């Protein structure tokens, strides 16, 4: 890809990013209540970048609720690896872009597990998103068995390497999310030190691939909540959070945003 084709037009990433992954939750009524509560709670300036990632069927609704406001960006939970055509059920990067989607989660462990997404699929999806001007939030993370077998470093580096390999110089345009699988939705969080250690490994891997590695935001995800956010976000290589369960409750999500601001 040319330099132009992977540019998401992103500013320098000095602010933290807090992104809410709603997963397969919500309804027209619940989404409206949640978005209104978030906009009310945020006031003028959030002090960090904020995104919400509803199920794709609700992207248009949430886009309308967010209005022209830049306070909360819209994200998708996935993007097709195909550009267009006979791929029933898929949603392309260009379609997401049509609805003002700025971020797309790619390679979430739930998709790797339930939809058999491989490292190669994830790398192609990242390429599709970047080509459409969407910032992919690339999820990597080890299972509990892999951590206990001492394989954390090998696993996360392998997952990120596939993305780097296919996306070359565009790699500085991505967001990475370190999400230990054993911490997702379990209430069990990585300690700040455990998370920082993996984030530092990922940062080093990015530095070997690009001299712009310091602009790549590396988010932590896995049972981040109002109580543990501040200590995780204080780590030098934790540049934000990808939040599942706690992003569905406005007071909790707002507390995490406040901790990042
Ligand atoms: C996630 O799904 O990306 C996630 C981090 O979930 P939770 O915060 O619920 O662990």
GROMACS .gro file of N, CA and C in nm, residues 16-25 34 38 48-54 77 105 108 110 137 139 175-179 183-185 189 218-230 232-233 238-260:
model
  216
   16UNK      N    1  -0.481   0.939   2.553
   16UNK     CA    2  -0.519   0.799   2.567
   16UNK      C    3  -0.650   0.776   2.491
   17UNK      N    4  -0.675   0.651   2.459
   17UNK     CA    5  -0.798   0.612   2.391
   17UNK      C    6  -0.874   0.513   2.478
   18UNK      N    7  -0.999   0.546   2.507
   18UNK     CA    8  -1.086   0.454   2.580
   18UNK      C    9  -1.197   0.411   2.484
   19UNK      N   10  -1.200   0.283   2.450
   19UNK     CA   11  -1.298   0.233   2.353
   19UNK      C   12  -1.387   0.130   2.420
   20UNK      N   13  -1.517   0.144   2.399
   20UNK     CA   14  -1.613   0.050   2.456
   20UNK      C   15  -1.656  -0.053   2.354
   21UNK      N   16  -1.636  -0.178   2.386
   21UNK     CA   17  -1.679  -0.288   2.300
   21UNK      C   18  -1.810  -0.342   2.357
   22UNK      N   19  -1.920  -0.306   2.292
   22UNK     CA   20  -2.051  -0.346   2.345
   22UNK      C   21  -2.081  -0.494   2.320
   23UNK      N   22  -2.001  -0.557   2.237
   23UNK     CA   23  -2.025  -0.697   2.198
   23UNK      C   24  -2.169  -0.711   2.147
   24UNK      N   25  -2.232  -0.828   2.167
   24UNK     CA   26  -2.369  -0.846   2.114
   24UNK      C   27  -2.469  -0.810   2.223
   25UNK      N   28  -2.466  -0.684   2.261
   25UNK     CA   29  -2.556  -0.632   2.363
   25UNK      C   30  -2.621  -0.505   2.309
   34UNK      N   31  -2.790   0.486   2.682
   34UNK     CA   32  -2.646   0.481   2.713
   34UNK      C   33  -2.572   0.597   2.647
   38UNK      N   34  -2.378   0.907   2.828
   38UNK     CA   35  -2.234   0.932   2.805
   38UNK      C   36  -2.211   1.076   2.761
   48UNK      N   37  -0.959   1.277   2.681
   48UNK     CA   38  -0.893   1.165   2.612
   48UNK      C   39  -0.982   1.129   2.494
   49UNK      N   40  -0.934   1.045   2.406
   49UNK     CA   41  -1.018   1.001   2.295
   49UNK      C   42  -1.111   0.891   2.344
   50UNK      N   43  -1.235   0.896   2.299
   50UNK     CA   44  -1.337   0.800   2.343
   50UNK      C   45  -1.406   0.743   2.219
   51UNK      N   46  -1.432   0.613   2.221
   51UNK     CA   47  -1.507   0.550   2.111
   51UNK      C   48  -1.603   0.448   2.168
   52UNK      N   49  -1.713   0.428   2.097
   52UNK     CA   50  -1.804   0.318   2.130
   52UNK      C   51  -1.820   0.230   2.007
   53UNK      N   52  -1.824   0.100   2.030
   53UNK     CA   53  -1.832   0.002   1.921
   53UNK      C   54  -1.957  -0.083   1.939
   54UNK      N   55  -2.070  -0.037   1.885
   54UNK     CA   56  -2.194  -0.115   1.896
   54UNK      C   57  -2.197  -0.227   1.793
   77UNK      N   58  -1.717  -0.356   1.546
   77UNK     CA   59  -1.657  -0.469   1.619
   77UNK      C   60  -1.581  -0.564   1.528
  105UNK      N   61  -1.258  -0.283   1.558
  105UNK     CA   62  -1.189  -0.388   1.634
  105UNK      C   63  -1.162  -0.503   1.537
  108UNK      N   64  -1.054  -0.976   1.766
  108UNK     CA   65  -1.091  -0.999   1.906
  108UNK      C   66  -1.085  -1.149   1.935
  110UNK      N   67  -1.274  -1.338   2.090
  110UNK     CA   68  -1.401  -1.409   2.071
  110UNK      C   69  -1.420  -1.446   1.925
  137UNK      N   70  -0.829  -0.157   1.554
  137UNK     CA   71  -0.783  -0.185   1.691
  137UNK      C   72  -0.754  -0.335   1.692
  139UNK      N   73  -0.647  -0.678   1.821
  139UNK     CA   74  -0.641  -0.747   1.950
  139UNK      C   75  -0.544  -0.865   1.945
  175UNK      N   76  -0.399   0.077   1.606
  175UNK     CA   77  -0.403   0.072   1.752
  175UNK      C   78  -0.391  -0.076   1.787
  176UNK      N   79  -0.316  -0.108   1.890
  176UNK     CA   80  -0.304  -0.246   1.936
  176UNK      C   81  -0.379  -0.257   2.068
  177UNK      N   82  -0.446  -0.370   2.090
  177UNK     CA   83  -0.508  -0.395   2.221
  177UNK      C   84  -0.454  -0.526   2.275
  178UNK      N   85  -0.383  -0.517   2.387
  178UNK     CA   86  -0.340  -0.641   2.453
  178UNK      C   87  -0.454  -0.687   2.542
  179UNK      N   88  -0.511  -0.802   2.507
  179UNK     CA   89  -0.624  -0.855   2.582
  179UNK      C   90  -0.596  -1.000   2.621
  183UNK      N   91  -0.852  -1.283   3.101
  183UNK     CA   92  -0.902  -1.167   3.176
  183UNK      C   93  -1.029  -1.110   3.114
  184UNK      N   94  -1.069  -1.160   2.997
  184UNK     CA   95  -1.184  -1.099   2.928
  184UNK      C   96  -1.314  -1.154   2.985
  185UNK      N   97  -1.392  -1.063   3.043
  185UNK     CA   98  -1.524  -1.100   3.095
  185UNK      C   99  -1.520  -1.191   3.215
  189UNK      N  100  -0.829  -0.949   3.635
  189UNK     CA  101  -0.754  -0.851   3.556
  189UNK      C  102  -0.605  -0.880   3.564
  218UNK      N  103  -0.121   0.147   2.250
  218UNK     CA  104  -0.138   0.007   2.291
  218UNK      C  105  -0.235   0.007   2.410
  219UNK      N  106  -0.356  -0.043   2.385
  219UNK     CA  107  -0.460  -0.045   2.487
  219UNK      C  108  -0.451  -0.173   2.568
  220UNK      N  109  -0.497  -0.167   2.692
  220UNK     CA  110  -0.514  -0.289   2.770
  220UNK      C  111  -0.663  -0.323   2.772
  221UNK      N  112  -0.698  -0.449   2.759
  221UNK     CA  113  -0.837  -0.492   2.773
  221UNK      C  114  -0.844  -0.622   2.850
  222UNK      N  115  -0.944  -0.630   2.936
  222UNK     CA  116  -0.963  -0.752   3.017
  222UNK      C  117  -1.008  -0.712   3.156
  223UNK      N  118  -1.141  -0.703   3.172
  223UNK     CA  119  -1.200  -0.670   3.302
  223UNK      C  120  -1.148  -0.537   3.357
  224UNK      N  121  -1.117  -0.443   3.268
  224UNK     CA  122  -1.085  -0.309   3.319
  224UNK      C  123  -1.214  -0.248   3.372
  225UNK      N  124  -1.205  -0.182   3.487
  225UNK     CA  125  -1.325  -0.123   3.546
  225UNK      C  126  -1.288   0.005   3.619
  226UNK      N  127  -1.390   0.065   3.682
  226UNK     CA  128  -1.368   0.195   3.747
  226UNK      C  129  -1.264   0.184   3.858
  227UNK      N  130  -1.254   0.069   3.920
  227UNK     CA  131  -1.164   0.055   4.035
  227UNK      C  132  -1.018   0.030   3.994
  228UNK      N  133  -0.997  -0.038   3.883
  228UNK     CA  134  -0.858  -0.074   3.849
  228UNK      C  135  -0.800   0.010   3.734
  229UNK      N  136  -0.884   0.095   3.673
  229UNK     CA  137  -0.839   0.165   3.552
  229UNK      C  138  -0.718   0.255   3.579
  230UNK      N  139  -0.722   0.330   3.687
  230UNK     CA  140  -0.616   0.430   3.708
  230UNK      C  141  -0.479   0.364   3.719
  232UNK      N  142  -0.380   0.075   3.600
  232UNK     CA  143  -0.338   0.020   3.469
  232UNK      C  144  -0.295   0.133   3.376
  233UNK      N  145  -0.374   0.239   3.373
  233UNK     CA  146  -0.346   0.349   3.279
  233UNK      C  147  -0.223   0.431   3.319
  238UNK      N  148   0.087   0.174   2.859
  238UNK     CA  149  -0.058   0.151   2.847
  238UNK      C  150  -0.123   0.283   2.807
  239UNK      N  151  -0.168   0.286   2.683
  239UNK     CA  152  -0.214   0.411   2.622
  239UNK      C  153  -0.366   0.419   2.615
  240UNK      N  154  -0.433   0.337   2.693
  240UNK     CA  155  -0.579   0.341   2.692
  240UNK      C  156  -0.635   0.204   2.724
  241UNK      N  157  -0.765   0.192   2.702
  241UNK     CA  158  -0.831   0.066   2.737
  241UNK      C  159  -0.936   0.027   2.635
  242UNK      N  160  -0.951  -0.103   2.615
  242UNK     CA  161  -1.063  -0.158   2.539
  242UNK      C  162  -1.152  -0.224   2.644
  243UNK      N  163  -1.272  -0.172   2.658
  243UNK     CA  164  -1.357  -0.205   2.771
  243UNK      C  165  -1.479  -0.281   2.724
  244UNK      N  166  -1.504  -0.397   2.779
  244UNK     CA  167  -1.625  -0.473   2.745
  244UNK      C  168  -1.738  -0.442   2.841
  245UNK      N  169  -1.755  -0.527   2.940
  245UNK     CA  170  -1.870  -0.516   3.031
  245UNK      C  171  -1.890  -0.378   3.090
  246UNK      N  172  -1.784  -0.315   3.135
  246UNK     CA  173  -1.798  -0.186   3.203
  246UNK      C  174  -1.836  -0.074   3.106
  247UNK      N  175  -1.828  -0.099   2.975
  247UNK     CA  176  -1.866   0.007   2.880
  247UNK      C  177  -2.017   0.013   2.861
  248UNK      N  178  -2.089  -0.084   2.918
  248UNK     CA  179  -2.235  -0.086   2.903
  248UNK      C  180  -2.305  -0.009   3.013
  249UNK      N  181  -2.228   0.032   3.113
  249UNK     CA  182  -2.287   0.110   3.222
  249UNK      C  183  -2.223   0.249   3.219
  250UNK      N  184  -2.304   0.350   3.191
  250UNK     CA  185  -2.249   0.485   3.172
  250UNK      C  186  -2.162   0.531   3.289
  251UNK      N  187  -2.205   0.515   3.415
  251UNK     CA  188  -2.120   0.566   3.524
  251UNK      C  189  -1.983   0.497   3.527
  252UNK      N  190  -1.981   0.368   3.500
  252UNK     CA  191  -1.853   0.295   3.502
  252UNK      C  192  -1.763   0.340   3.386
  253UNK      N  193  -1.823   0.351   3.267
  253UNK     CA  194  -1.743   0.391   3.151
  253UNK      C  195  -1.691   0.533   3.171
  254UNK      N  196  -1.775   0.620   3.225
  254UNK     CA  197  -1.732   0.759   3.249
  254UNK      C  198  -1.620   0.764   3.352
  255UNK      N  199  -1.625   0.676   3.452
  255UNK     CA  200  -1.516   0.673   3.552
  255UNK      C  201  -1.384   0.632   3.488
  256UNK      N  202  -1.392   0.536   3.397
  256UNK     CA  203  -1.269   0.492   3.329
  256UNK      C  204  -1.215   0.606   3.241
  257UNK      N  205  -1.305   0.674   3.173
  257UNK     CA  206  -1.264   0.789   3.090
  257UNK      C  207  -1.197   0.895   3.179
  258UNK      N  208  -1.257   0.918   3.294
  258UNK     CA  209  -1.198   1.019   3.386
  258UNK      C  210  -1.059   0.976   3.430
  259UNK      N  211  -1.039   0.847   3.451
  259UNK     CA  212  -0.908   0.797   3.493
  259UNK      C  213  -0.804   0.815   3.383
  260UNK      N  214  -0.850   0.821   3.259
  260UNK     CA  215  -0.757   0.834   3.145
  260UNK      C  216  -0.732   0.978   3.108
   0.00000   0.00000   0.00000
